[in-house]
Coordinates of C-alpha atoms in Angstrom, one line a residue:
M1 CA 77.4 -148.4 -0.2
S2 CA 76.2 -144.8 -0.3
S3 CA 78.0 -144.2 -3.6
L4 CA 76.3 -147.3 -5.1
A5 CA 72.9 -146.2 -3.9
T6 CA 73.4 -142.7 -5.4
E7 CA 74.4 -144.2 -8.8
A8 CA 71.3 -146.5 -8.7
A9 CA 69.0 -143.6 -7.9
A10 CA 70.5 -141.3 -10.7
P11 CA 68.1 -140.9 -13.7
P12 CA 69.1 -142.7 -16.9
A13 CA 70.8 -140.7 -19.6
P14 CA 68.5 -139.4 -22.3
A15 CA 68.4 -141.3 -25.5
P16 CA 70.1 -139.6 -28.4
T17 CA 67.7 -137.9 -30.8
P18 CA 67.6 -139.4 -34.3
P19 CA 68.8 -137.2 -37.0
R20 CA 66.2 -135.4 -39.0
P21 CA 65.6 -136.8 -42.5
R22 CA 67.0 -134.6 -45.1
R23 CA 64.4 -133.1 -47.5
R24 CA 64.9 -134.2 -51.0
R25 CA 65.6 -131.2 -53.1
F26 CA 63.9 -130.8 -56.4
P27 CA 66.4 -131.6 -59.2
T28 CA 66.3 -128.1 -60.7
V29 CA 69.5 -128.4 -62.8
P30 CA 68.4 -131.4 -65.0
W31 CA 65.0 -129.7 -65.6
L32 CA 66.7 -126.5 -66.5
L33 CA 68.9 -128.3 -69.0
L34 CA 65.8 -130.0 -70.5
S35 CA 63.7 -126.9 -70.5
A36 CA 64.8 -125.7 -74.0
S37 CA 64.0 -129.1 -75.5
I38 CA 60.7 -129.4 -73.8
L39 CA 59.7 -125.9 -74.9
I40 CA 60.6 -126.6 -78.5
L41 CA 58.8 -130.0 -78.5
G42 CA 55.8 -128.3 -76.9
V43 CA 55.6 -125.6 -79.6
L44 CA 56.4 -127.8 -82.6
T45 CA 54.4 -130.9 -81.5
G46 CA 52.0 -129.9 -78.8
Y47 CA 50.5 -126.9 -80.6
P48 CA 49.7 -128.8 -83.9
V49 CA 48.1 -131.6 -81.9
V50 CA 45.9 -129.3 -79.9
R51 CA 45.0 -127.3 -83.0
M52 CA 44.1 -130.5 -84.8
L53 CA 42.0 -131.7 -81.9
I54 CA 40.0 -128.4 -82.0
M55 CA 39.5 -128.7 -85.7
S56 CA 38.1 -132.2 -85.4
F57 CA 35.1 -130.7 -83.6
Q58 CA 34.6 -128.0 -86.2
E59 CA 33.3 -127.6 -89.7
Y60 CA 36.7 -126.6 -91.1
E61 CA 36.9 -126.2 -94.8
R62 CA 38.8 -124.1 -97.3
A63 CA 36.7 -121.0 -96.4
Q64 CA 37.9 -121.3 -92.8
V65 CA 41.5 -121.4 -94.0
M66 CA 40.8 -118.0 -95.7
G67 CA 39.5 -116.5 -92.5
M68 CA 35.9 -117.4 -92.2
P69 CA 34.8 -118.4 -88.7
A70 CA 34.5 -122.1 -88.1
D71 CA 31.2 -123.6 -86.7
W72 CA 31.3 -126.1 -83.9
V73 CA 29.7 -129.4 -84.9
G74 CA 30.5 -131.5 -81.9
L75 CA 31.0 -135.2 -82.7
D76 CA 29.6 -134.9 -86.2
N77 CA 33.0 -135.4 -87.9
Y78 CA 33.7 -138.5 -85.8
V79 CA 30.3 -139.9 -86.6
A80 CA 30.7 -139.3 -90.3
V81 CA 34.1 -141.0 -90.3
L82 CA 33.1 -144.0 -88.3
T83 CA 30.0 -144.5 -90.5
D84 CA 31.9 -144.1 -93.8
S85 CA 32.5 -147.5 -95.5
G86 CA 35.4 -145.9 -97.4
F87 CA 37.2 -145.2 -94.2
W88 CA 36.9 -148.8 -93.0
A89 CA 38.0 -150.1 -96.4
V90 CA 41.2 -147.9 -96.3
L91 CA 41.8 -148.8 -92.6
G92 CA 41.4 -152.5 -93.3
R93 CA 43.7 -152.3 -96.3
S94 CA 46.3 -150.5 -94.2
I95 CA 46.2 -153.0 -91.4
V96 CA 46.6 -156.0 -93.7
F97 CA 49.6 -154.2 -95.4
M98 CA 51.1 -153.4 -92.0
V99 CA 50.8 -157.0 -90.8
V100 CA 52.5 -158.4 -93.9
A101 CA 55.3 -155.7 -93.9
V102 CA 56.0 -156.0 -90.1
T103 CA 56.1 -159.8 -90.3
L104 CA 58.6 -159.8 -93.2
T105 CA 60.7 -157.0 -91.7
M106 CA 61.0 -158.7 -88.3
V107 CA 61.7 -162.2 -89.8
L108 CA 64.3 -161.0 -92.4
G109 CA 65.9 -158.5 -90.0
T110 CA 66.3 -161.2 -87.4
L111 CA 67.8 -163.6 -89.9
I112 CA 70.3 -161.1 -91.0
A113 CA 71.2 -160.3 -87.4
L114 CA 71.8 -164.0 -86.8
L115 CA 73.9 -164.2 -90.0
M116 CA 76.0 -161.2 -88.8
M117 CA 76.8 -163.1 -85.6
R118 CA 78.3 -166.0 -87.5
L119 CA 80.2 -164.0 -90.1
G120 CA 83.8 -162.9 -89.7
K121 CA 84.9 -159.3 -89.1
K122 CA 85.4 -158.4 -92.8
M123 CA 82.2 -160.0 -94.1
R124 CA 80.2 -158.5 -91.2
L125 CA 81.6 -155.1 -92.0
L126 CA 80.6 -155.6 -95.7
V127 CA 77.0 -156.6 -94.7
A128 CA 76.8 -153.6 -92.3
V129 CA 77.9 -151.2 -95.0
G130 CA 75.3 -152.6 -97.4
L131 CA 72.6 -152.2 -94.8
L132 CA 73.7 -148.6 -94.1
L133 CA 73.5 -147.7 -97.7
A134 CA 70.0 -149.1 -98.0
W135 CA 69.0 -147.3 -94.7
S136 CA 70.5 -144.0 -95.7
M137 CA 68.6 -143.7 -99.1
P138 CA 65.7 -141.3 -98.9
P139 CA 62.3 -142.9 -99.2
L140 CA 61.3 -140.9 -102.3
S141 CA 64.5 -141.8 -104.1
S142 CA 64.2 -145.5 -103.4
T143 CA 60.5 -145.4 -104.5
T144 CA 61.6 -143.8 -107.8
I145 CA 64.2 -146.5 -108.4
W146 CA 61.7 -149.3 -107.6
G147 CA 59.2 -147.6 -109.9
W148 CA 61.7 -147.6 -112.7
I149 CA 62.5 -151.3 -112.1
F150 CA 58.8 -152.1 -112.6
D151 CA 58.1 -149.4 -115.3
T152 CA 55.6 -150.4 -117.9
E153 CA 57.7 -149.6 -121.0
Y154 CA 61.3 -149.4 -119.9
G155 CA 61.3 -151.4 -116.6
L156 CA 64.0 -153.8 -115.8
V157 CA 61.6 -156.6 -114.8
N158 CA 59.6 -156.4 -118.0
N159 CA 62.8 -156.4 -120.1
L160 CA 64.1 -159.4 -118.2
L161 CA 60.9 -161.4 -118.5
T162 CA 60.7 -160.6 -122.2
R163 CA 64.2 -162.1 -122.7
V164 CA 63.7 -165.1 -120.5
T165 CA 60.2 -166.1 -121.6
G166 CA 60.2 -164.9 -125.2
D167 CA 56.8 -163.2 -124.7
R168 CA 56.4 -159.5 -125.0
W169 CA 56.0 -158.0 -121.5
F170 CA 56.5 -154.4 -122.6
G171 CA 53.3 -152.5 -121.7
H172 CA 52.4 -154.7 -118.7
S173 CA 51.6 -152.5 -115.8
W174 CA 52.6 -153.9 -112.4
L175 CA 51.1 -151.0 -110.4
L176 CA 47.7 -150.8 -111.9
D177 CA 46.6 -154.0 -110.2
P178 CA 46.1 -153.4 -106.4
L179 CA 47.8 -156.7 -105.6
G180 CA 50.8 -155.9 -107.7
F181 CA 50.9 -152.4 -106.3
F182 CA 51.0 -153.5 -102.7
T183 CA 53.6 -156.2 -103.5
I184 CA 56.0 -153.6 -104.9
L185 CA 55.1 -151.3 -101.9
T186 CA 56.0 -154.2 -99.6
F187 CA 59.3 -154.6 -101.3
I188 CA 60.1 -150.9 -100.8
I189 CA 59.0 -150.7 -97.2
V190 CA 60.7 -153.9 -96.1
W191 CA 63.9 -153.1 -98.0
G192 CA 64.2 -149.8 -96.2
A193 CA 63.2 -151.1 -92.7
I194 CA 65.3 -154.2 -92.5
P195 CA 68.6 -152.4 -91.6
F196 CA 67.2 -150.8 -88.4
V197 CA 65.8 -154.2 -87.3
A198 CA 68.9 -156.0 -88.2
F199 CA 71.3 -153.6 -86.4
T200 CA 69.0 -153.5 -83.3
M201 CA 68.6 -157.3 -83.1
Y202 CA 72.3 -157.8 -83.6
A203 CA 73.1 -155.4 -80.8
G204 CA 70.7 -157.3 -78.5
L205 CA 71.7 -160.8 -79.5
S206 CA 75.4 -160.1 -79.2
Q207 CA 75.0 -159.3 -75.5
I208 CA 73.8 -162.8 -74.6
P209 CA 76.4 -164.6 -72.6
G210 CA 78.2 -167.3 -74.6
E211 CA 78.3 -169.7 -71.7
V212 CA 74.5 -169.8 -71.7
L213 CA 74.4 -170.8 -75.4
E214 CA 77.2 -173.3 -74.9
A215 CA 75.3 -174.9 -72.0
A216 CA 72.2 -175.2 -74.1
Q217 CA 74.1 -176.7 -77.0
L218 CA 75.7 -179.3 -74.6
D219 CA 72.2 -180.1 -73.3
G220 CA 71.3 -181.1 -76.9
A221 CA 69.3 -178.0 -78.0
G222 CA 69.5 -177.4 -81.7
A223 CA 69.9 -174.1 -83.4
F224 CA 66.2 -173.3 -83.6
A225 CA 65.6 -174.5 -80.0
R226 CA 68.5 -172.3 -78.8
F227 CA 67.0 -169.3 -80.5
R228 CA 63.5 -169.9 -79.3
L229 CA 64.2 -170.9 -75.7
V230 CA 67.4 -169.0 -74.9
M231 CA 68.0 -166.1 -77.2
L232 CA 64.5 -164.9 -77.8
P233 CA 63.7 -164.5 -74.1
Y234 CA 66.8 -162.3 -73.7
V235 CA 65.7 -159.9 -76.4
R236 CA 61.9 -160.0 -75.8
T237 CA 61.8 -156.4 -74.8
I238 CA 63.7 -155.3 -77.9
V239 CA 61.5 -157.4 -80.1
T240 CA 58.4 -155.7 -78.6
V241 CA 59.8 -152.2 -79.2
L242 CA 60.7 -153.1 -82.8
I243 CA 57.2 -154.5 -83.5
V244 CA 55.5 -151.5 -82.0
L245 CA 57.7 -149.0 -83.9
S246 CA 57.3 -151.0 -87.2
M247 CA 53.6 -151.0 -86.8
I248 CA 53.5 -147.3 -86.3
W249 CA 55.8 -146.6 -89.2
D250 CA 54.1 -149.0 -91.6
L251 CA 50.6 -147.8 -90.8
K252 CA 51.4 -144.1 -91.3
V253 CA 53.6 -144.6 -94.4
F254 CA 53.0 -141.8 -96.9
P255 CA 55.8 -140.8 -99.4
Q256 CA 56.2 -144.3 -100.8
V257 CA 52.5 -144.8 -101.4
Y258 CA 52.0 -141.3 -102.8
A259 CA 55.0 -141.6 -105.2
L260 CA 53.9 -145.0 -106.5
Q261 CA 50.4 -143.8 -107.1
D262 CA 51.9 -140.9 -109.2
I263 CA 53.9 -143.5 -111.2
G264 CA 50.9 -145.6 -112.1
G265 CA 48.8 -146.8 -109.2
D266 CA 45.0 -146.5 -108.8
R267 CA 44.5 -144.1 -105.9
E268 CA 41.0 -145.2 -105.0
K269 CA 42.1 -148.9 -104.7
T270 CA 45.5 -148.3 -103.2
N271 CA 45.0 -145.6 -100.6
T272 CA 46.5 -146.2 -97.2
I273 CA 45.5 -144.3 -94.1
G274 CA 48.3 -141.7 -94.3
V275 CA 47.5 -140.8 -98.0
Y276 CA 43.7 -141.0 -97.2
I277 CA 44.1 -138.3 -94.5
Y278 CA 46.2 -136.2 -96.8
Q279 CA 43.7 -136.4 -99.6
M280 CA 40.8 -135.7 -97.3
G281 CA 42.5 -132.6 -96.0
M282 CA 44.8 -131.1 -98.5
G283 CA 43.1 -132.6 -101.6
Q284 CA 39.4 -132.1 -100.8
G285 CA 39.7 -129.3 -98.2
H286 CA 37.8 -131.2 -95.5
F287 CA 40.2 -130.3 -92.7
G288 CA 37.8 -131.0 -89.9
T289 CA 37.1 -134.5 -91.1
A290 CA 40.8 -135.2 -91.8
S291 CA 41.6 -134.2 -88.2
A292 CA 38.9 -136.6 -86.9
I293 CA 40.4 -139.4 -89.0
A294 CA 43.8 -138.6 -87.7
F295 CA 42.7 -138.9 -84.0
V296 CA 40.8 -142.1 -84.7
F297 CA 44.1 -143.4 -86.2
V298 CA 46.0 -142.3 -83.1
A299 CA 43.6 -144.0 -80.8
I300 CA 43.9 -147.3 -82.7
M301 CA 47.7 -147.1 -82.6
L302 CA 47.7 -146.4 -78.9
L303 CA 45.5 -149.4 -78.3
L304 CA 47.8 -151.6 -80.3
S305 CA 50.9 -150.3 -78.6
V306 CA 49.5 -150.5 -75.1
Y307 CA 48.4 -154.1 -75.7
Y308 CA 51.9 -155.3 -76.8
V309 CA 53.7 -153.3 -74.1
R310 CA 51.5 -154.7 -71.3
R311 CA 51.8 -158.2 -72.6
T312 CA 55.6 -158.0 -72.6
I313 CA 55.6 -156.6 -69.1
K314 CA 53.4 -159.4 -67.8
E315 CA 55.5 -162.0 -69.4
E316 CA 58.7 -160.5 -67.8
E317 CA 57.0 -160.5 -64.4
L318 CA 56.2 -164.2 -64.7

């Protein structure tokens, strides 16, 4: 009995102390490996952006390039840009062109991706090689070739129409009319952008499980219904990224527009925002105003990109 009483009176054993949580160490090695790239990007990209931002608040002309001090003008450059009817005309023209080009690029690129999924290995390889050849051609070279095709005197199109219709098409300028100019420009841009969209969409569509498509087909879904209700939701994120990138590329397009204008286009009626910024800065020497236009353009692109990205995220959360 005494031993039992002694055991009952003994104090309980102390509870084991929980182990201290380990402190998360800062991942120094990955940041060290990225430091060189970050430094290069900061110098090559960050400095020009900061310099352009400063210039947008200054009266920066050719005299300032030669060493004259620049006067601070505050928001005067932005006010001048936003109240200029010429700027809004160029911006509206650029947006309309962008909408048409992006729509055609996405539709045709997706159709080619669907075609590649149905082709055999040899035909798929042949289509892929053709897309790569179009994709690898420099923009200036492709623009020169298209300009020769629609040349006024020696163009392939005018020669073909003369033989087919019997009328004399030699001397007809396709680039002088703004509608014809932007039609040819759309051909050039879409022709060069389709390969990227087609390859990207093909990579995404080929990852969809075959069992899902077979189940939808057994349920009576047709080809268009399977694409709209099954395949498109799987690649919605990819489609959003492609649309945003295409919008950015088509809005800031420069070499194709500039080269076509040199071939025979009317600059005043065919300027897009990229060429307009170049002419305002390098052509007329209004570097402060050109910097302000560039930042207004960047703000517009950020708003469009954020809208599409947020919309996609909300749809995925639902």
